[in-house]
CSV table of C-alpha atoms in Angstrom, one decimal:
chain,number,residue,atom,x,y,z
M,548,UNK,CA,0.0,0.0,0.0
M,549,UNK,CA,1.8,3.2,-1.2
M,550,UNK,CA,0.9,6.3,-0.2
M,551,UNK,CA,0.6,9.9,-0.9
M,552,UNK,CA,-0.1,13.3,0.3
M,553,UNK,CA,-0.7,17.0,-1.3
M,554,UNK,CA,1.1,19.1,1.1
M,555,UNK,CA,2.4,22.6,2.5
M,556,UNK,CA,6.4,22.4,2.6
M,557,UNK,CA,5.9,25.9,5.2
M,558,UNK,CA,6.4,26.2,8.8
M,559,UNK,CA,3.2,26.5,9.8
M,560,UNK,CA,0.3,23.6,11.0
M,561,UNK,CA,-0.4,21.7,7.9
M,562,UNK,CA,3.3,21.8,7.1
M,563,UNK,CA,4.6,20.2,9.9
M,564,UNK,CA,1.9,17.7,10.2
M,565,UNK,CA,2.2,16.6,6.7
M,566,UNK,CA,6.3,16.5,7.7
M,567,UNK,CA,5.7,14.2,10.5
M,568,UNK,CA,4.0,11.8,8.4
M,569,UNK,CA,6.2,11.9,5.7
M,570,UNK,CA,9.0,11.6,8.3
M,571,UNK,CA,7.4,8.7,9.8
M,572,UNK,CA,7.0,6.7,6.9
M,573,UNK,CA,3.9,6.7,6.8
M,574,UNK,CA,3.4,9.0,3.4
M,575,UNK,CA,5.6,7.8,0.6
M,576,UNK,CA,5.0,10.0,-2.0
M,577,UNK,CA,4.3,13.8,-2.0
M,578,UNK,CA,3.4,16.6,-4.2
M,579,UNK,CA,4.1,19.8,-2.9
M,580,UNK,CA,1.6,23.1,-2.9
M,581,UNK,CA,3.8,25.7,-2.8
M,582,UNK,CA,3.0,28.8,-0.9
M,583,UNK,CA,2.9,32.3,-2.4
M,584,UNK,CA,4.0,33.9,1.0
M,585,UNK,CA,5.6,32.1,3.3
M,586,UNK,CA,9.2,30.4,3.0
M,587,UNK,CA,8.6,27.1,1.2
M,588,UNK,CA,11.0,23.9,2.7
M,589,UNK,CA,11.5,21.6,-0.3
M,590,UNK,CA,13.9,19.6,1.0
M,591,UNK,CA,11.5,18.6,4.2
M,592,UNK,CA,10.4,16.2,1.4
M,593,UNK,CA,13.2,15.2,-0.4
M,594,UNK,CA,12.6,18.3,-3.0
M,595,UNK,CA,9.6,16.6,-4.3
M,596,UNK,CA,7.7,18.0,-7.5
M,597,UNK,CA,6.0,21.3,-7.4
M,598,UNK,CA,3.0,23.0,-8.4
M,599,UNK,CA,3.4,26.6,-8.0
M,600,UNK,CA,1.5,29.7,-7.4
M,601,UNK,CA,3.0,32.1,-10.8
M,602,UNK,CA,2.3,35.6,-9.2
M,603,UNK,CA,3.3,34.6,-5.5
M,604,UNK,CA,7.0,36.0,-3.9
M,605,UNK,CA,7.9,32.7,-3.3
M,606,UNK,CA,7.2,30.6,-5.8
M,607,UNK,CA,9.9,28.5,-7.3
M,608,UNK,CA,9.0,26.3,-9.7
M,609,UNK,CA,5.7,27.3,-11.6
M,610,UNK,CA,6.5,28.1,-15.8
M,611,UNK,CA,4.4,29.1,-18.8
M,612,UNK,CA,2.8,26.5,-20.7
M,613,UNK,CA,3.0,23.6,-18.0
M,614,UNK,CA,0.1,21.7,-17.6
M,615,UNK,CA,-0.8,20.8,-14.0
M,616,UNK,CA,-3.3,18.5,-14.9
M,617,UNK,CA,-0.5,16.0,-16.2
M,618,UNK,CA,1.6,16.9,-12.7
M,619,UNK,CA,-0.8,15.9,-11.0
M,620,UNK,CA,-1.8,12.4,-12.6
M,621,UNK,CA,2.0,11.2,-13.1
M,622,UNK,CA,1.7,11.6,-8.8
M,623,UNK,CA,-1.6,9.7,-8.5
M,624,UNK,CA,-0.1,7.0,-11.1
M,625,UNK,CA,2.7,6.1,-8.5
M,626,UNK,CA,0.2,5.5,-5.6
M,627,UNK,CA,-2.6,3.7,-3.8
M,628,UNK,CA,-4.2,5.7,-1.4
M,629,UNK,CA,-4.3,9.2,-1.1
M,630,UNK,CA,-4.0,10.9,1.8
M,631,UNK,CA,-5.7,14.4,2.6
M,632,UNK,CA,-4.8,16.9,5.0
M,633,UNK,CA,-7.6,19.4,5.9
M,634,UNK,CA,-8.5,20.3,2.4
M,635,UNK,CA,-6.8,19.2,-1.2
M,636,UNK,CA,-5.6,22.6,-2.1
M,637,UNK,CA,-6.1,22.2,-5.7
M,638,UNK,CA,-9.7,23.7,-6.4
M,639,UNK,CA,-8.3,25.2,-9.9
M,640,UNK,CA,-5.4,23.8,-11.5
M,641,UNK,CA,-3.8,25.8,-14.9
M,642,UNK,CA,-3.5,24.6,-18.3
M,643,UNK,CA,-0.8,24.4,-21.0
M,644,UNK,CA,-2.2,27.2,-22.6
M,645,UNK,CA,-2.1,29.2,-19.1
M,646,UNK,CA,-6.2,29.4,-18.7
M,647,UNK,CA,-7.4,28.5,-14.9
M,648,UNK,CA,-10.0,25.8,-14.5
M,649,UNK,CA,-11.9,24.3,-12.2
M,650,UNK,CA,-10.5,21.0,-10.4
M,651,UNK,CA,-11.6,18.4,-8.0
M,652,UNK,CA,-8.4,16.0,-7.2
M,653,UNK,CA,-10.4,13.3,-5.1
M,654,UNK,CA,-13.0,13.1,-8.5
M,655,UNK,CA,-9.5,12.7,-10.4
M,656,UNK,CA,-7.7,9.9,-7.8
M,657,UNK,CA,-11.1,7.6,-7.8
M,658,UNK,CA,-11.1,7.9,-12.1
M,659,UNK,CA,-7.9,6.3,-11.9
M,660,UNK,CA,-8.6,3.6,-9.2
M,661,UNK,CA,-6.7,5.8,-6.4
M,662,UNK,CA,-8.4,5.2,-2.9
M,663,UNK,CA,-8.8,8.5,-0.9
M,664,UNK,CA,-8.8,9.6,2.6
M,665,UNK,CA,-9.1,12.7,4.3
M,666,UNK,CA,-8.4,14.2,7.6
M,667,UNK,CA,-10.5,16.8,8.4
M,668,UNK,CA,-10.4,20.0,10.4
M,669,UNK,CA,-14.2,20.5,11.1
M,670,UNK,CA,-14.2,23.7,10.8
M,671,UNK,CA,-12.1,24.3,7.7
M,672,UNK,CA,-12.9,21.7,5.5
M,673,UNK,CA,-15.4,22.6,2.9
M,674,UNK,CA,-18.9,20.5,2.9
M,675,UNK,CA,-19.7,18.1,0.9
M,676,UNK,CA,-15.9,16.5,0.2
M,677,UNK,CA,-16.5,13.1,-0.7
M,678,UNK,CA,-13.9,10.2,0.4
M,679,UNK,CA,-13.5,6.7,0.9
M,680,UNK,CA,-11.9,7.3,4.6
M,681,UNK,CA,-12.5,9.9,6.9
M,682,UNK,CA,-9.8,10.2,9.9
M,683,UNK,CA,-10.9,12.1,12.5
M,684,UNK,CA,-8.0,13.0,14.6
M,685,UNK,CA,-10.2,14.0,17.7
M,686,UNK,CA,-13.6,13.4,19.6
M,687,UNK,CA,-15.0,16.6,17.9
M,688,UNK,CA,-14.1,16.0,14.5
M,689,UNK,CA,-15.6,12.3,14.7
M,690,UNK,CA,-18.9,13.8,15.9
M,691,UNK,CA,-19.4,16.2,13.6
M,692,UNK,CA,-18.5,14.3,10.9
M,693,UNK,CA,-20.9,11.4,12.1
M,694,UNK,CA,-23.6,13.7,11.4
M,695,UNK,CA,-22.7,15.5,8.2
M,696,UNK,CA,-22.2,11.9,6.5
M,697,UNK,CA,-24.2,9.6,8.8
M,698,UNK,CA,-23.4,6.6,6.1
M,699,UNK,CA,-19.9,7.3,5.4
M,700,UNK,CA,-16.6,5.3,6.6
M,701,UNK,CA,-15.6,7.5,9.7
M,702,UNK,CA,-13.0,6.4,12.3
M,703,UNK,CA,-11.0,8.3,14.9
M,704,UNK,CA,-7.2,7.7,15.5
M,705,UNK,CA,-5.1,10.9,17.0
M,706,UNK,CA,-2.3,12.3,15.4
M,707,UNK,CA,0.9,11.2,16.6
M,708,UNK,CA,3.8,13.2,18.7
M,709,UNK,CA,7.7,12.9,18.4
M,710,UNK,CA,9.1,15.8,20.6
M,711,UNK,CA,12.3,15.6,23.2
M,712,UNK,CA,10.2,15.2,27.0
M,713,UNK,CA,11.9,17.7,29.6
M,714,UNK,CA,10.6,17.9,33.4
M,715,UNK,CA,9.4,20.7,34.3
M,716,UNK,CA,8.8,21.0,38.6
M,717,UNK,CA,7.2,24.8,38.7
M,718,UNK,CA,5.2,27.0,37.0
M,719,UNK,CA,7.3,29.9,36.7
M,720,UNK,CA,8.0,30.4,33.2
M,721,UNK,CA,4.9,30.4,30.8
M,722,UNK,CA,5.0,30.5,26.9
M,723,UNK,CA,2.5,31.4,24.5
M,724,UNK,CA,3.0,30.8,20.7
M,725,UNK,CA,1.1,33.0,18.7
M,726,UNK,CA,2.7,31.4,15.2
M,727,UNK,CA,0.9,33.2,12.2
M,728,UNK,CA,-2.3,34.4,14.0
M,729,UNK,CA,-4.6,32.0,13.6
M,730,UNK,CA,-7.5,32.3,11.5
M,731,UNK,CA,-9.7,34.1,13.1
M,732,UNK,CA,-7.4,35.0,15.6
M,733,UNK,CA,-8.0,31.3,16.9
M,734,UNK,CA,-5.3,31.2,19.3
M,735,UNK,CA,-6.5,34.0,21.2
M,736,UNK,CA,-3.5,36.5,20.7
M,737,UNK,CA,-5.6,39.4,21.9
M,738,UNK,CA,-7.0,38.1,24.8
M,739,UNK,CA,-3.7,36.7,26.2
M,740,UNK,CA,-2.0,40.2,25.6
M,741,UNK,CA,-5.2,41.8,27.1
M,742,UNK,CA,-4.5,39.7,30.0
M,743,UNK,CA,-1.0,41.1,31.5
M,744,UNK,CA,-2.6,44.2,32.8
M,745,UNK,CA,-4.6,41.6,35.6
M,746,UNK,CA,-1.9,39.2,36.4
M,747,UNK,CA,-0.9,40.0,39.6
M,748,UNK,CA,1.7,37.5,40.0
M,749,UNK,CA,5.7,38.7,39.0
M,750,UNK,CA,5.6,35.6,36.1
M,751,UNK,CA,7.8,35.8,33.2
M,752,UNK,CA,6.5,35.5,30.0
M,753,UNK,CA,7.6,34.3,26.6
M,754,UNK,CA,5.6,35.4,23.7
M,755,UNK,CA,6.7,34.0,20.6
M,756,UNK,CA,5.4,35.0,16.9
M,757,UNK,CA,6.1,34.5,13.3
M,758,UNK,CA,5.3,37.7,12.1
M,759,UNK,CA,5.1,41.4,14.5
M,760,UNK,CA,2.2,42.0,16.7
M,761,UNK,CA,-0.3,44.3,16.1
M,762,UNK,CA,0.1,46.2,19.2
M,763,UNK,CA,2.7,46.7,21.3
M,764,UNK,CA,3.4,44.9,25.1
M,765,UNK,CA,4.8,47.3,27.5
M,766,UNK,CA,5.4,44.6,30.4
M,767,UNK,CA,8.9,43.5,32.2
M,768,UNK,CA,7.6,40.4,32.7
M,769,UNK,CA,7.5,39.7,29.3
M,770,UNK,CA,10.0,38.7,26.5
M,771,UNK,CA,8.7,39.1,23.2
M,772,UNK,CA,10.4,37.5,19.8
M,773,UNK,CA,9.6,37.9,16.7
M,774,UNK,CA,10.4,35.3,14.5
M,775,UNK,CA,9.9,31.5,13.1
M,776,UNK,CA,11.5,29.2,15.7
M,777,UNK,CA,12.8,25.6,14.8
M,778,UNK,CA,10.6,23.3,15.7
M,779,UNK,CA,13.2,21.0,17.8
M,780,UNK,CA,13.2,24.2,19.8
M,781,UNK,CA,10.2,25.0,20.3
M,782,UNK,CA,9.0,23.2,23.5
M,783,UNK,CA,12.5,23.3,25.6
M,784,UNK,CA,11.9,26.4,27.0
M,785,UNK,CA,9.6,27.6,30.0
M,786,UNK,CA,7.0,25.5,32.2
M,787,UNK,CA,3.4,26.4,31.0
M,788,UNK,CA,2.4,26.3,27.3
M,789,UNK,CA,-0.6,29.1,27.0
M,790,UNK,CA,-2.6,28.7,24.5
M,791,UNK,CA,-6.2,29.9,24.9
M,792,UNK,CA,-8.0,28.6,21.6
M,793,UNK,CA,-11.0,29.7,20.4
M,794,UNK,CA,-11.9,26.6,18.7
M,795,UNK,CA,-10.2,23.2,17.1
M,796,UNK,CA,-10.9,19.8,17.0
M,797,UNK,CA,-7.3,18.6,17.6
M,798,UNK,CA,-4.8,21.0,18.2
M,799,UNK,CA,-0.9,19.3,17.2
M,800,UNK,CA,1.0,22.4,20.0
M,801,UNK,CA,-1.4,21.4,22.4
M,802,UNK,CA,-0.5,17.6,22.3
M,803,UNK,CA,3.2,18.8,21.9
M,804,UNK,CA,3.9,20.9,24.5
M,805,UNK,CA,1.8,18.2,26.9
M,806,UNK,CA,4.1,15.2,25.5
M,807,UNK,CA,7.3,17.9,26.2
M,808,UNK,CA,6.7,17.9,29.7
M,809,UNK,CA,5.3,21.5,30.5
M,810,UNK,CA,1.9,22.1,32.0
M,811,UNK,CA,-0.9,22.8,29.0
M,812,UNK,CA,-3.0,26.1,29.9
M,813,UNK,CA,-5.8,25.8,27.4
M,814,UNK,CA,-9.4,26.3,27.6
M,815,UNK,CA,-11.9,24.3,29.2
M,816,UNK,CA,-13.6,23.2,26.2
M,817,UNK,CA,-14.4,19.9,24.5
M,818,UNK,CA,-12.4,18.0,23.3
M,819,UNK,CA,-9.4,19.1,25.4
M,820,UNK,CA,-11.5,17.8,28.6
M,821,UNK,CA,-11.5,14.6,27.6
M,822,UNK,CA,-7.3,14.1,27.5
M,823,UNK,CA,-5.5,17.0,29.1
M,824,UNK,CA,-5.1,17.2,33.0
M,825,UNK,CA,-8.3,19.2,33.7
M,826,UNK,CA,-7.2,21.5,36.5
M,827,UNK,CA,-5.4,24.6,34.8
M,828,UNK,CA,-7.7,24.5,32.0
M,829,UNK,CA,-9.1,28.4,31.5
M,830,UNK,CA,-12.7,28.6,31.8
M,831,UNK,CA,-15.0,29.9,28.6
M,832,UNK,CA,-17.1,32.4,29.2
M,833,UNK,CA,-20.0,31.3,26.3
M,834,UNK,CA,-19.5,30.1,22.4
M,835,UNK,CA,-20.8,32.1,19.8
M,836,UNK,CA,-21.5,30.7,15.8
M,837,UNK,CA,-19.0,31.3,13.8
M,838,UNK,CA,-17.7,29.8,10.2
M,839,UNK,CA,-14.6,30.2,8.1
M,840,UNK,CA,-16.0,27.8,5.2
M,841,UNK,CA,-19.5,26.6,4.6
M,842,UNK,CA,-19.6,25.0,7.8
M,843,UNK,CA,-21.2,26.3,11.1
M,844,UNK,CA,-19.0,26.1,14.3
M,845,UNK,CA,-18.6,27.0,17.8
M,846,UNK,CA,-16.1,29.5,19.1
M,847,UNK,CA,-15.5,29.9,22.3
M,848,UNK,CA,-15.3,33.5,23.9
M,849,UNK,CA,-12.3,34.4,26.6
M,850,UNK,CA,-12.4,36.5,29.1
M,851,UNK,CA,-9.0,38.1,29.6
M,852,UNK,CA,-9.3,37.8,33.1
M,853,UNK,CA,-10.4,34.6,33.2
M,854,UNK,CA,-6.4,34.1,31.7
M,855,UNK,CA,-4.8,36.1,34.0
M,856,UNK,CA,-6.5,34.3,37.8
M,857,UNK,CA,-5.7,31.3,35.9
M,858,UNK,CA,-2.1,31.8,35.4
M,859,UNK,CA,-2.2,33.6,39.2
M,860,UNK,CA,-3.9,30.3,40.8
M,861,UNK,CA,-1.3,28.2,38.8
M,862,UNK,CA,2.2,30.9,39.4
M,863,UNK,CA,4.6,28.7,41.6
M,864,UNK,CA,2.9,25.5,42.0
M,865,UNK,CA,4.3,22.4,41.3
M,866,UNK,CA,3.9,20.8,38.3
M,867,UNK,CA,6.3,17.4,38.8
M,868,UNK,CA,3.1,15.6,38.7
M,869,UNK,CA,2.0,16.5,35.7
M,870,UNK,CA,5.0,16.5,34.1
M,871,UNK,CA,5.4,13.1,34.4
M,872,UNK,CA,1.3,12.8,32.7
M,873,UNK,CA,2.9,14.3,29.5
M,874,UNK,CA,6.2,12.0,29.2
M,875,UNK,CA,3.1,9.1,29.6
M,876,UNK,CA,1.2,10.2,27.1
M,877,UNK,CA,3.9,11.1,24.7
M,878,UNK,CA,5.3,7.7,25.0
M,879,UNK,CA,1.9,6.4,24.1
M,880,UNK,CA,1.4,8.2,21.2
M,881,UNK,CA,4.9,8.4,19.6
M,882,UNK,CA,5.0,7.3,15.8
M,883,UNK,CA,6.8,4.6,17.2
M,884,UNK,CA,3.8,3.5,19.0
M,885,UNK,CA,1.0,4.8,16.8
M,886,UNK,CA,2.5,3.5,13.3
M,887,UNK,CA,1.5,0.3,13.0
M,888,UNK,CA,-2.3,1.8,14.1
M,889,UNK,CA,-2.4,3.9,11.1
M,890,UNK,CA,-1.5,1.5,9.0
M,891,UNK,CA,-3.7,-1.0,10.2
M,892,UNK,CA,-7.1,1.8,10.3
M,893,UNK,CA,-6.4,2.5,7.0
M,894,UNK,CA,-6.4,-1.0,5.7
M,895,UNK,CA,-9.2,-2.0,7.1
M,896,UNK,CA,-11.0,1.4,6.6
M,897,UNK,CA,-10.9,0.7,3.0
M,898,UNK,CA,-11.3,-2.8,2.8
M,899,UNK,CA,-15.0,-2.3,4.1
């Protein structure tokens, strides 16, 4: 069973996800979506082909009078099962002759006798998306998706984690990574900066993002850096990872930072109850509809001070404990661990 993957080669989410299982062994074969403004990593996948974006900063690879259409079926030739992150990327594909048309790469793989499966992000992946497999990496997902297609081949397996475990004894030192923003602001940038003028404690603070802030922090306690961080480096600094989302079904920092050995500050919201220690989750204050595609969703409002008597109750205590919870569940879902699970869902997922 050979497998392949349409990916982001950028340091952001999809990137590194489609890099882990690429990395793992998992994905075999890749064709890359280049981005048209972030740094593109072709070597994360062995400099695998390109399609590129012609008018972008950063595209490499894209020339006049290439057809994408034939790209794009020389990869699904050399595989069995195609493997979907999110969404497929290509909606419109060019032509030789350099018109845009419409394009449906899951229509395309089944023609030629190419099983597909998709992961989905519930509340970014367009409805209806047809596939043979639906991974659901969390709770959330699964039950949303149970409803949408209530006779489709739906199963739930969590994403794996590979990341260095460090204990961590005391909250002292708390870290939020704001990465590119979020969609939506999702990550809840605004409220955690909001925050510092009612933490009463004398914490310090690392706040970490890809691109400047829109407003400034005037606080001692707090180091801000600007900048994209390696990802072997991201989770061996500080105790606490703060992350307030908004919404997401499975979020991969959260299950990082938790398998890193630091102390996850998230919000209280489902599905994080169901896996992360409970205690110094951050409580919502109410959900509100929202949607990014053509798909309705819950996000969660944040009351800034509901951050900041969180990270007071939490400043000092000892963590050891849950420490130690992390290095557990990191062990538990390593690649090493979860490898022979994926391949085994998928099998039998299509098989049925």
């Amino acid at each position: 069973m050979k497998i392949g993957s349409i990916v982001l080669s950028t340091n952001q989410g999809l990137g590194v996800l489609a890099k882990s299982f690429y990395d793992s062994g998992l994905v075999h074969e890749v064709l890359i979506k280049e981005h048209g403004t972030l740094k593109n990593h072709p070597e994360w996948f062995n400099h695998s082909p390109f399609i590129g974006n012609p008018s972008d900063s950063f595209a490499q690879t894209k020339h006049p009078g290439v057809d994408e259409r034939l790209i794009i079926t020389n990869f699904l030739s050399k595989i069995d099962v195609l493997l979907v992150f999110e969404i497929p990327f290509y909606f419109t594909i060019q032509t030789s002759d350099g018109r845009t048309v419409g394009y449906d790469i899951l229509k395309d793989a089944k023609r030629l006798g190419v099983k597909t499966v998709l992961m989905p992000m519930y509340e970014c992946t367009p409805y209806p998306m047809e596939a043979d497999l639906y991974l659901c990496p969390s709770k959330l997902d699964y039950e949303v998706y149970k409803k949408m297609y209530p006779e489709a081949n739906i199963k739930q397996v969590t994403i794996p984690v590979d990341v260095s475990w460090k204990q961590r004894t005391q909250a002292n030192t708390f870290v939020y990574n704001a990465g590119n923003g979020g969609t939506n602001d999702r990550n809840g940038t605004r409220e955690v900066i909001e925050s510092l003028q009612h933490i009463k404690s004398p914490i310090e603070m690392i706040i970490r993002s890809q691109k400047p802030l829109d407003v400034n922090v005037n606080d001692s306690r707090v180091d801000v850096r600007i900048g994209t961080v390696e990802y072997d480096k991201l989770f061996l600094e500080g105790d606490v990872f703060l992350f307030p989302e908004k919404f997401n079904g499975l979020s991969l920092p959260l299950q990082e930072a938790y398998a890193s050995g630091m102390l996850v500050m998230t919000t209280d919201r489902f599905p994080n109850t169901l896996w992360l220690p409970n205690e110094p989750l951050i409580p919502v204050s109410g959900y509100v509809e929202d949607r990014i595609v053509n798909v309705p969703f819950h996000r969660a409002t944040i009351d800034p001070i509901n951050i900041a008597n969180t990270i007071d109750l939490w400043y000092k205590k000892d963590i050891t404990k849950y420490s130690n919870q992390g290095k557990l569940w990191g062990e538990q879902h390593s690649w090493e661990n979860m490898l022979p699970k994926y391949i085994q869902v998928i099998k039998e997922g299509l098989s049925q």
